[in-house]
Structures are given as C-alpha cells and as structure tokens.
Amino acid sequence: MTFFAPSSFAGKGKPISLPQCGACGLYRGCKSPKMPFTGSANLNMLVVGESPGENEDEQGRQFVGKAGQCLRQLCDEAGFSLDDCWLTNSLICRPPANKLEDQQIGYCRPNLLNTIAQLKPKVIVLLGGSAVESLIGSEWGGDIGPMSRWAGYTIPSSKYGCWICPTYHPSFIERSNRDPLLWKTVREHLAQAYKLAKSPGKAPCCPLDALKAKVEVITDPRQAKARLMALAVAEGVLAFDYETTGLKPERPEQRIVSASFCLNGEETFACMVNGLIPSYLSLVLKNPKLKKVASNLKFEERWTRQKLGHGVANWDWDTMLAAHYIDNRPGITSVKFQAYVHLGIGEYDHWVDEEKKADGANELNRMAEANPEDMLMYCGLDSLLEYLVMERQKGVLGL
Ligand code: URA
C-alpha cells in the first residue's frame, strides 16, 4: 500500500511505503537484508527477478550466481549487456532454501513499486512468476494464473508509463537443462525488450480515465431511441456488447439489461434495454451496412435470436476468436486480458465480478440491480475496448 507524504514533511507528495517491509521477517535471517537495486541507467531497463540466492546474499548484488550467468549469456545473445540494466527482485531479502510464499511477495511489492517510481524505466523485464505476480498483480485484477500465460507479451502499461515484458526465469531454463526451444524463446523475448528500450519515444499510454471520458452513459430513453435510430442508418464498423441477467437466454426471466455500441472507434454510448428500446435495437442489428464486432459473438447472437427474434446482420470480427487464432494459449482470449496486453488497461471491471456471479448458467445474476450509471459505464467500456482490441489484432495480423 502506498501513501503520500503530507505537505508538512520533507519530501512532500512523494510516495511512502507503509512499513510492511520487514513483516515477513526474512531480513533477520540473511546477510544482505533489503538489498537495494543495482546496475546502470544505460538502457533505461529494469530487470526483475525472483529473490536473491545464496551467492547474491553473500555479495549483496543481484544475479551473480548460476541463474545470473545464464541470464547474462541470454542477454549477450539478445544483443545487450545485463550490466547496462538496473536489477532488482520481487523479494529483496533471501528466503530460506530459496522458497517463496505468496504473502511475502505482497509484503515486498511496495519496494518494487518504489524502485519503479524512483527509476522510471522505459522497459521492465519480469523474469518468472514471482515478478509477474508482484508487478502485474498490482494493476491487473484477477488471478495471474501460470507464467506461460504472460511470457512474450510486450504490455504498454498505462499505470507505470512503460513497457512490461514478462518472460521465463533463468532458473527455469537451467532446470530444463537449457532446453534449446526455451532458450531461443527467452532470447527472443529479451531481444524484443531491448528493441523497445532502444526505440524512440515512450510506451503508448492509454489511461483508463481518458477512455471513460469517451463513453456516453445514456439513461434517458428518448435520447437512447434517437441514438439507435441514427445507428440504424449508419455505415461502418460497430462493436457492440450486452449486459444480461445471466449466461443463457432461454428462460423467460432472463433479459438483456443494457447494450453498448462503439461506431468506427469514434462514438461510444451505452443505454438500458427496456420499454420500446428492443425494437430500435433490432433496427441497428439488422442494418447490413454496419459490420458487427463482438467479443464471443455467439453470446450476442444467441441472446439476439432468443430475445429479439432475429440474428445479427454482417458479423465481421470476434476479438475472442481472433485472440485464439493469433495465439492458442489458454486463458488469454477475454476482452479483459486482451485489453491489458494490447492496451495496458488494468483493472476496469472489478466491481462487476460480484454482480455477474450466478449459481449456474441458467440462473439469474444481480446485474439488473446494479447502479445503472456504473453498469452502463462498464458496458460502454467493453464496446470501446473491443473496438480498440480489434484494431490491435488486425495490426498483428497485418490486415
Ligand atoms: N538472482 C537474483 O538476484 N534473482 C533471481 O531471481 C535469481 C538469481
């Protein structure tokens, strides 16, 4: 947790870590307690490992043991020297027998965040699951899952204003007896990070507040009708998204609570779906001059058929399908994950997790009871993010 020094203090306004550092007690049992970052500013790149090992603890410097040698060799092959980077770890004290506990990563996280605030690196390389848990866990809500889900992405983090580049830990490579495929993969990830460090300009930032400012929350049904009538005769690319009372639409009590639209990436709004709105919604979805985009289009198609009595005309893109086509790893296709790895948008939907919970696929959730303004903002962000993710995916595919 970070607090800011009050104006009466020296260093006013600077972030201060609460004294969680020390709560794990590890500093008592090691030779180099609370090891500060080391290294050089030459590349403006911070490399984050797991924790100091025996050699590091002896010498008071990161990556001087076997894993360090492996990492050095990989960096050399990737075209740069580890000596030109700053180095730190997700734990800055050596844990006994090099065994980490999740809670320790949480206690030590403010140390990493303070290091980042101080150095303002252009690129952060995260080596292994502990480093990913420590940094990505601070801005991406939800379970981090396995390391294999993150390795190789170059994430333009909005919160930290830099590129975040996760890859596998050198000890993992050593344990695999330097498996040639793993070696090549990590070398490529490091080369990517180096290329970003050398590229002109900073990581492109896409702050959540700037996106929220683009979403119009429409609670007046007359206004909603007018906007839908305009979409019914519009042309271009339309990303759309529903919030519903459940996963499956077949039960009559299930209903579409709200809908949102992002037209050509320029105009985004969300409105409730009640009263006469479904008939105007139908005109929009039947408009053949609008190419439709969704995340998991079979969900929107199924609900449209069941509740509006017709299909959606002119499907053009499904961000979920495209994500799977680009990269077939599990756990990466949601718009939330795609928005994070492509746009650096961290947590934007945490409040809705509870509202969306239901006892089963056919049961009702609590979306209909949610605060309408909050829900419409969330719904609108989903359409805008779908559109932006589609653009990035088309870029990756060279379309
Ligand atoms: N040395 C470090 O400093 N960190 C690691 O994660 C491994 C070795």
Coordinates of N, CA and C in Angstrom, one line a residue, residues 40 44 78 109 195 274 344 390:
S40 N 22.9 -0.2 -13.9 CA 23.1 1.1 -14.6 C 21.9 1.6 -15.4
N44 N 17.9 2.2 -19.6 CA 16.6 2.6 -19.1 C 15.7 1.4 -18.9
A78 N 21.1 -11.8 -27.0 CA 20.0 -10.9 -27.5 C 20.5 -9.5 -27.9
R109 N 6.0 -6.0 -2.3 CA 5.6 -5.3 -3.5 C 5.9 -3.8 -3.4
K195 N 14.8 -4.1 -28.0 CA 14.4 -3.2 -29.2 C 13.5 -2.1 -28.7
N274 N -34.9 -1.6 -22.3 CA -36.2 -1.8 -21.7 C -37.3 -1.0 -22.5
G344 N -2.7 -2.0 -22.3 CA -2.2 -1.7 -20.9 C -3.2 -1.2 -20.0
M390 N -9.7 -5.0 -31.4 CA -9.8 -5.5 -32.8 C -8.8 -4.7 -33.7

